[in-house]
XYZ file of N, CA and C in Angstrom:
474
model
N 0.809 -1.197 0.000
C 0.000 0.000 0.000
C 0.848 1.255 0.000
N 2.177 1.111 0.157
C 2.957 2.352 0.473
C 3.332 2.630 -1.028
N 3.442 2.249 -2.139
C 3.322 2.536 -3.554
C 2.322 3.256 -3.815
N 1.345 3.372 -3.650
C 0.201 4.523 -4.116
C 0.244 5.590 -3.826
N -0.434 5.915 -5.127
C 0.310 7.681 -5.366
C -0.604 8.516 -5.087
N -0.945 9.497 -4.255
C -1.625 10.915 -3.865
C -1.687 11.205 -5.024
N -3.422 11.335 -4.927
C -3.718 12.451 -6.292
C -4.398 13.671 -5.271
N -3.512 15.039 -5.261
C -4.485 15.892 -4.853
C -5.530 16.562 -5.438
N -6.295 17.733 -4.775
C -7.122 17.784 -5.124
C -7.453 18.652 -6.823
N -6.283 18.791 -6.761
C -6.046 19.903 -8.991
C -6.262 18.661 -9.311
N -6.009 17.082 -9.174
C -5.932 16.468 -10.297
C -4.424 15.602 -10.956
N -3.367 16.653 -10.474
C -2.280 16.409 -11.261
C -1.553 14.832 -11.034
N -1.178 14.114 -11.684
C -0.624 12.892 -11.287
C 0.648 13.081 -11.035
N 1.237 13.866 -10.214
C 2.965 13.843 -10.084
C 2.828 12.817 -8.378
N 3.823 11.725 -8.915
C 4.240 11.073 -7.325
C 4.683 11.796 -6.330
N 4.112 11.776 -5.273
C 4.766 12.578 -4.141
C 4.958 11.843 -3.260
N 5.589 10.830 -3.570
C 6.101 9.705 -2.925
C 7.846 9.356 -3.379
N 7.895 9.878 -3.994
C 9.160 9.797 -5.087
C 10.198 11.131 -5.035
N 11.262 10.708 -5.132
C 12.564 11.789 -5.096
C 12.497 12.757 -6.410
N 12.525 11.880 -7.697
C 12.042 12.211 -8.806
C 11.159 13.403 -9.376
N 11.248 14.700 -10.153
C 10.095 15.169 -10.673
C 9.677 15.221 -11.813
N 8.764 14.227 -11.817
C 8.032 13.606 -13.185
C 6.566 14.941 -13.325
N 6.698 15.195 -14.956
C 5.516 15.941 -15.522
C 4.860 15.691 -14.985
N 3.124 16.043 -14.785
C 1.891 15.913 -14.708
C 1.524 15.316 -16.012
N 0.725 14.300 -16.126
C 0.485 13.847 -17.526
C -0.495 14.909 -18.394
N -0.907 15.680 -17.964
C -1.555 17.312 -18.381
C -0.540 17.635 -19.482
N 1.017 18.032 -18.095
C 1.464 18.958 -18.813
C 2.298 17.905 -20.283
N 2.706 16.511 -20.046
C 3.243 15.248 -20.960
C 2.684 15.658 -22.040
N 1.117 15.894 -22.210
C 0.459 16.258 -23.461
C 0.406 17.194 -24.076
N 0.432 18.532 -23.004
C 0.383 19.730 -23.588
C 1.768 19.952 -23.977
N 3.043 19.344 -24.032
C 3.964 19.882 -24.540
C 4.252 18.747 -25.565
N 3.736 17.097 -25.632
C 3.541 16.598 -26.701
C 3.272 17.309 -28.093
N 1.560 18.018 -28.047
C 0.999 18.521 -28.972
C 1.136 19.963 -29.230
N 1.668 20.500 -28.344
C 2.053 21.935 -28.041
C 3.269 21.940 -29.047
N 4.159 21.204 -29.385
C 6.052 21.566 -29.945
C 5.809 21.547 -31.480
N 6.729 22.481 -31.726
C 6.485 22.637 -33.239
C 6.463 21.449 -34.068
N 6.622 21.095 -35.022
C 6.237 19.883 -36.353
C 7.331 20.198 -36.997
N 8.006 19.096 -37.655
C 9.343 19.140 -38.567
C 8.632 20.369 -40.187
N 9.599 20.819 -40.313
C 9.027 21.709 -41.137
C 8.467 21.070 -42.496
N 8.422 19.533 -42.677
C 7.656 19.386 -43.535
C 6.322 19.112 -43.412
N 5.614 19.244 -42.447
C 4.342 19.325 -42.015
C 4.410 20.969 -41.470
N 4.939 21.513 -41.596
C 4.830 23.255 -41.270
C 4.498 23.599 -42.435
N 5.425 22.928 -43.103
C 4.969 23.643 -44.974
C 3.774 23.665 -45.369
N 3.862 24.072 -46.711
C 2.589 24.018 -47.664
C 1.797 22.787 -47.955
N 1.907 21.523 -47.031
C 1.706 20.619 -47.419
C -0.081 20.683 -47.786
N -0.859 21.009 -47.268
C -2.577 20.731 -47.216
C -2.449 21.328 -47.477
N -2.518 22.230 -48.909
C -2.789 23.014 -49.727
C -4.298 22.683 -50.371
N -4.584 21.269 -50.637
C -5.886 20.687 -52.041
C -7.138 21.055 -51.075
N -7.925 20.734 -52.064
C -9.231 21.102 -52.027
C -9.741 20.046 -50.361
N -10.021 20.952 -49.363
C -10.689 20.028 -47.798
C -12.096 19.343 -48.674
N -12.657 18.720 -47.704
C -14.224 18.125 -48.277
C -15.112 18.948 -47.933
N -15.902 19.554 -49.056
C -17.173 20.502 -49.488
C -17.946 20.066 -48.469
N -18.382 21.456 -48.189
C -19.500 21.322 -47.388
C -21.081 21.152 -47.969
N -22.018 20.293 -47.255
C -22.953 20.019 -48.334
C -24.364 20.560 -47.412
N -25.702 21.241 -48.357
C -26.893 21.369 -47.920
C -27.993 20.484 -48.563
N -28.548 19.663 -47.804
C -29.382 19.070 -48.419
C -30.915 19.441 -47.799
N -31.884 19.584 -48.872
C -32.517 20.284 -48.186
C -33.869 19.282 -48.833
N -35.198 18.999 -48.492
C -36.127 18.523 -48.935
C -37.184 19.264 -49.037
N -38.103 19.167 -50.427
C -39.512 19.495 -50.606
C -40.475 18.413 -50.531
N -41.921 19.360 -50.978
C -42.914 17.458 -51.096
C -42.163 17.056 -52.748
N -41.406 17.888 -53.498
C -41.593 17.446 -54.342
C -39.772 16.500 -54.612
N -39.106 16.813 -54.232
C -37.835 16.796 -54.064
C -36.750 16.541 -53.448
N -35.709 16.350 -53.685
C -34.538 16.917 -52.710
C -33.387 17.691 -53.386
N -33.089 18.334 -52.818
C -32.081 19.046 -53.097
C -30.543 19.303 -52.470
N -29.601 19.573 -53.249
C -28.166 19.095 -52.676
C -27.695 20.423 -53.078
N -27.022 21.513 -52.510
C -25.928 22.024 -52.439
C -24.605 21.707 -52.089
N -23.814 21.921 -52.855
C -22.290 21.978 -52.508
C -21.479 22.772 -52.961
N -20.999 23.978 -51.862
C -19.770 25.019 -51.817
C -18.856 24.059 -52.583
N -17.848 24.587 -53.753
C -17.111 24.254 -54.492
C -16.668 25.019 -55.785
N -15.902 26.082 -54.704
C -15.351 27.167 -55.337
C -14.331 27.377 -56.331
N -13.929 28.261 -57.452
C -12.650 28.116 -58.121
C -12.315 26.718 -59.116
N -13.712 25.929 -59.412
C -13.281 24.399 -60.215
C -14.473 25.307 -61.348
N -14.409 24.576 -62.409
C -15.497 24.214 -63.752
C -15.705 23.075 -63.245
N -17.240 23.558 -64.581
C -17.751 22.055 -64.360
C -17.780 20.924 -64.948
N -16.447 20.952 -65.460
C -15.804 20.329 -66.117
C -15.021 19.141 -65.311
N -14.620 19.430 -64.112
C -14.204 19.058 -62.945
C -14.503 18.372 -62.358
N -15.597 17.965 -62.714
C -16.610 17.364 -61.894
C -16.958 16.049 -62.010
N -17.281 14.837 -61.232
C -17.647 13.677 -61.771
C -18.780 13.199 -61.139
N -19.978 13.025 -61.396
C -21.158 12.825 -60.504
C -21.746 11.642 -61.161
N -22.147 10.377 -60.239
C -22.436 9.298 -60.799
C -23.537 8.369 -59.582
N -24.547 7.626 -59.859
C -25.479 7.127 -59.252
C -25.003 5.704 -60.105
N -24.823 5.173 -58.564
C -24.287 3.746 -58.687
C -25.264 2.997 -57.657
N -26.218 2.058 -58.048
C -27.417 1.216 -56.927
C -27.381 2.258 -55.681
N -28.076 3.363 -55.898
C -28.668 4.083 -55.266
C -27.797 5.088 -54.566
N -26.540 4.763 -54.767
C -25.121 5.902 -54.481
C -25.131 6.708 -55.151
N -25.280 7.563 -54.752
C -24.997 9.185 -55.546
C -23.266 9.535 -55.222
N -22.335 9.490 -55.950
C -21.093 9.797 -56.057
C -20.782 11.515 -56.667
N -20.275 12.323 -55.852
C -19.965 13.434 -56.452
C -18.110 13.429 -55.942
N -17.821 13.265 -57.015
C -16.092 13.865 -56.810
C -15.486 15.020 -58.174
N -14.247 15.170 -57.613
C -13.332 16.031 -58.683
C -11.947 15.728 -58.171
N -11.136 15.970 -59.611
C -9.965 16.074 -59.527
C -9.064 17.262 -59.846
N -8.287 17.798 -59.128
C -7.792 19.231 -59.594
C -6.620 19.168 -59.957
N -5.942 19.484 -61.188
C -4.101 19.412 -61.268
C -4.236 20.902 -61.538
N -3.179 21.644 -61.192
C -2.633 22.394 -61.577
C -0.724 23.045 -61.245
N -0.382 23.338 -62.399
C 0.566 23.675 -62.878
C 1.089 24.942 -62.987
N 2.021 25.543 -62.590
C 2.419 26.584 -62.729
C 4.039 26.830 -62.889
N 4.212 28.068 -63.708
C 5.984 28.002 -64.170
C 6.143 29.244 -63.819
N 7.572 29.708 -63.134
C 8.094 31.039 -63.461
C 9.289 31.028 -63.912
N 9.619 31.929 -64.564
C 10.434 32.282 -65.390
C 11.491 33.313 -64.415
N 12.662 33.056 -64.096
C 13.447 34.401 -63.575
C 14.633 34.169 -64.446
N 15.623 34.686 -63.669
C 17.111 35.030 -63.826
C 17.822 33.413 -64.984
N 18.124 33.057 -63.947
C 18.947 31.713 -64.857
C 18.042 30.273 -64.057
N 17.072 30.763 -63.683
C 16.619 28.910 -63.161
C 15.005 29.189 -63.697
N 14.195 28.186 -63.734
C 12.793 28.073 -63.763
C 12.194 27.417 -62.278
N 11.336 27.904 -62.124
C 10.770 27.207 -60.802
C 8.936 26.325 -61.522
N 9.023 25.475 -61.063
C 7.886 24.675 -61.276
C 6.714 24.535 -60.130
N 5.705 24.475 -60.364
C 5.325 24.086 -58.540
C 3.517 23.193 -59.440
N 3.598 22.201 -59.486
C 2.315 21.446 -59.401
C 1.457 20.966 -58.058
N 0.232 21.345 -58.180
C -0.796 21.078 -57.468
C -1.532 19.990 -57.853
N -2.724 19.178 -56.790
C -3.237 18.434 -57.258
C -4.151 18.107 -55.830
N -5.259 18.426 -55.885
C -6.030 17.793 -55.142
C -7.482 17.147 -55.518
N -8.067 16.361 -54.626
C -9.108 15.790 -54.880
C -10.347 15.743 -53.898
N -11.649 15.496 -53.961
C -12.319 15.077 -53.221
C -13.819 14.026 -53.506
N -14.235 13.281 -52.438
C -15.294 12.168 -53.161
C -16.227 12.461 -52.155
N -17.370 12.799 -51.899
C -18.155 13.005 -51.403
C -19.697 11.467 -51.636
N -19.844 10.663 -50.846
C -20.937 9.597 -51.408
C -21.945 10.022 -50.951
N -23.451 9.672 -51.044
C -24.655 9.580 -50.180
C -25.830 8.270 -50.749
N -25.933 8.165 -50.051
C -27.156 6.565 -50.170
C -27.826 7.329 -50.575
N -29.290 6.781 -51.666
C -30.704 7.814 -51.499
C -31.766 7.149 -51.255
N -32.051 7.759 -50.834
C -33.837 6.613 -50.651
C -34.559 6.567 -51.953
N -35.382 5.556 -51.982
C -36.136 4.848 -52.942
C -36.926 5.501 -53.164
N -37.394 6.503 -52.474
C -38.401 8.244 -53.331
C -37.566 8.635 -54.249
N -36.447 8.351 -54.278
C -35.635 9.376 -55.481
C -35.449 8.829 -56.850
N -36.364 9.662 -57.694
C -36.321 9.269 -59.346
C -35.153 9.265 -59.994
N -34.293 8.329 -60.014
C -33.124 8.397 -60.605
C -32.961 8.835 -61.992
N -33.920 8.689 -63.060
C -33.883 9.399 -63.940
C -33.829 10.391 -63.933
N -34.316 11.089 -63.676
C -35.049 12.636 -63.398
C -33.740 14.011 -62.678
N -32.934 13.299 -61.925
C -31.336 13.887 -61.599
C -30.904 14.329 -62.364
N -30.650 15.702 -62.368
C -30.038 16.641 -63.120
C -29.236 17.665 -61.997
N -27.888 18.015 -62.542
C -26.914 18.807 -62.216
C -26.866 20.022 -62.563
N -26.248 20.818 -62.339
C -25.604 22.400 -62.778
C -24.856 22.761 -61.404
N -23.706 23.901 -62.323
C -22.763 24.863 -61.394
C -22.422 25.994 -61.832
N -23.057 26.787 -60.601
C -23.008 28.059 -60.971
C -22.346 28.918 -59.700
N -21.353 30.100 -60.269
C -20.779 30.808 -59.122
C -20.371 30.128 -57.561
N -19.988 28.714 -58.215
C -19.020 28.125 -57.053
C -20.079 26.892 -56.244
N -21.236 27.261 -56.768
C -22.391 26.316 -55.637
C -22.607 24.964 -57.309
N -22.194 24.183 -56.623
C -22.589 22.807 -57.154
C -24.345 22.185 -56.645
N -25.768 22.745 -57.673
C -26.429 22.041 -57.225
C -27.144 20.517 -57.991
N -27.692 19.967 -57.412
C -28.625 18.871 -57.467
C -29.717 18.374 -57.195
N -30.685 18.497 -58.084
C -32.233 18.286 -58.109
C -32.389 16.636 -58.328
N -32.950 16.186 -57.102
C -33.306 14.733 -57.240
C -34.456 14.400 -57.128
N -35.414 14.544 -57.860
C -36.957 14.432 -57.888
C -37.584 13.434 -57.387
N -38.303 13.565 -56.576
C -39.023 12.271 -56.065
C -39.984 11.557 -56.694
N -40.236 10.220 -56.998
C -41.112 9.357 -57.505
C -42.653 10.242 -57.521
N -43.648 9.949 -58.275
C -44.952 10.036 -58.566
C -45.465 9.745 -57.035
N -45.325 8.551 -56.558
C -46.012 7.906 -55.494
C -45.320 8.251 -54.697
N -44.228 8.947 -54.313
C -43.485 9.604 -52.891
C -43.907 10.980 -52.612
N -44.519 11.990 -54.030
C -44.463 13.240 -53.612
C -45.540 13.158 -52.553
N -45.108 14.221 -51.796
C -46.576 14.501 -50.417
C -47.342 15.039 -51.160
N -48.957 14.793 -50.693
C -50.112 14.750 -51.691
C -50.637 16.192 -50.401
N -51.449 17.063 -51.377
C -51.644 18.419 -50.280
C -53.061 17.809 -49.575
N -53.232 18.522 -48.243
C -54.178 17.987 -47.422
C -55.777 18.079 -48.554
N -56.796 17.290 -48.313
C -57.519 17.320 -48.871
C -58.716 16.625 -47.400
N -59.986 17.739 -48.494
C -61.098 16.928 -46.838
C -62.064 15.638 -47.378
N -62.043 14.905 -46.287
C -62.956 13.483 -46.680
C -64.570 14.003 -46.287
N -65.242 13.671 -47.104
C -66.657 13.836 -46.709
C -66.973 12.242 -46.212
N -67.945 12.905 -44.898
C -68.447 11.817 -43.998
C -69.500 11.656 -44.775
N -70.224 10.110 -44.710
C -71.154 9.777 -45.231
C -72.301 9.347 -44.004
């Protein structure tokens, strides 16, 4: 029993049983995640495109998909319904040269992103149609005949 270690009342795990002064495992972490990164993770490394943020929004008649996806054509774009997967991705290269004194500098880019979503069986897969305009990627997925919500209507009592 004389091995067990006092935790007072902050919390901190330092033995105070011991000659030794060992971190608080607090501070073990905060200077773990706290210390700088070899400068090749300081660099430019995450430069590509993060994953789009998406709005999906529903009518009786519809659904609808926004996606922020700024600075691409829509050319860029690859959108595909696979057994009820709706797949939206892109691929981005780009290339750039400068010209100075006596060297050329090169610098290629390249990022990507895949965005999936299941759809439910209201959704007319034919009927999916795309467009992109001013950076917003949308998507009209029309719902079946027999899914749209039907507007209230009154029953006469007999």
């Amino acid at each position: 029993m004389s091995n067990l270690v006092n935790v007072p009342k902050n919390g901190s795990l330092v033995n105070t049983n011991s000659n030794q002064n060992f971190p608080s495992l607090s501070n073990w972490f905060d200077d773990l995640f706290n210390r700088d990164l070899p400068s090749v993770f300081a660099s430019n490394f995450n430069t590509g495109i993060t994953l789009p943020k998406v709005n999906i929004k529903e009518t009786a008649d519809a659904f609808i998909v926004e996606m922020a996806v700024p600075g691409l054509k829509k050319s860029d774009f690859c959108v595909t319904l696979d057994n009820q997967v709706l797949s939206i991705s892109t691929e981005a290269k780009a290339e750039t040269e400068h010209k100075e004194e006596n060297y050329i500098r090169r610098e290629f880019g390249y990022s990507s992103f895949k965005r999936t979503f299941n759809l439910p069986e209201s959704v007319d897969d034919d009927q999916i149609n795309a467009r992109y305009d001013h950076g917003i990627l949308n998507l009209l997925l029309p719902k079946k005949e027999e899914a749209k919500q039907k507007p209230a209507r009154s029953i006469k009592i007999s």
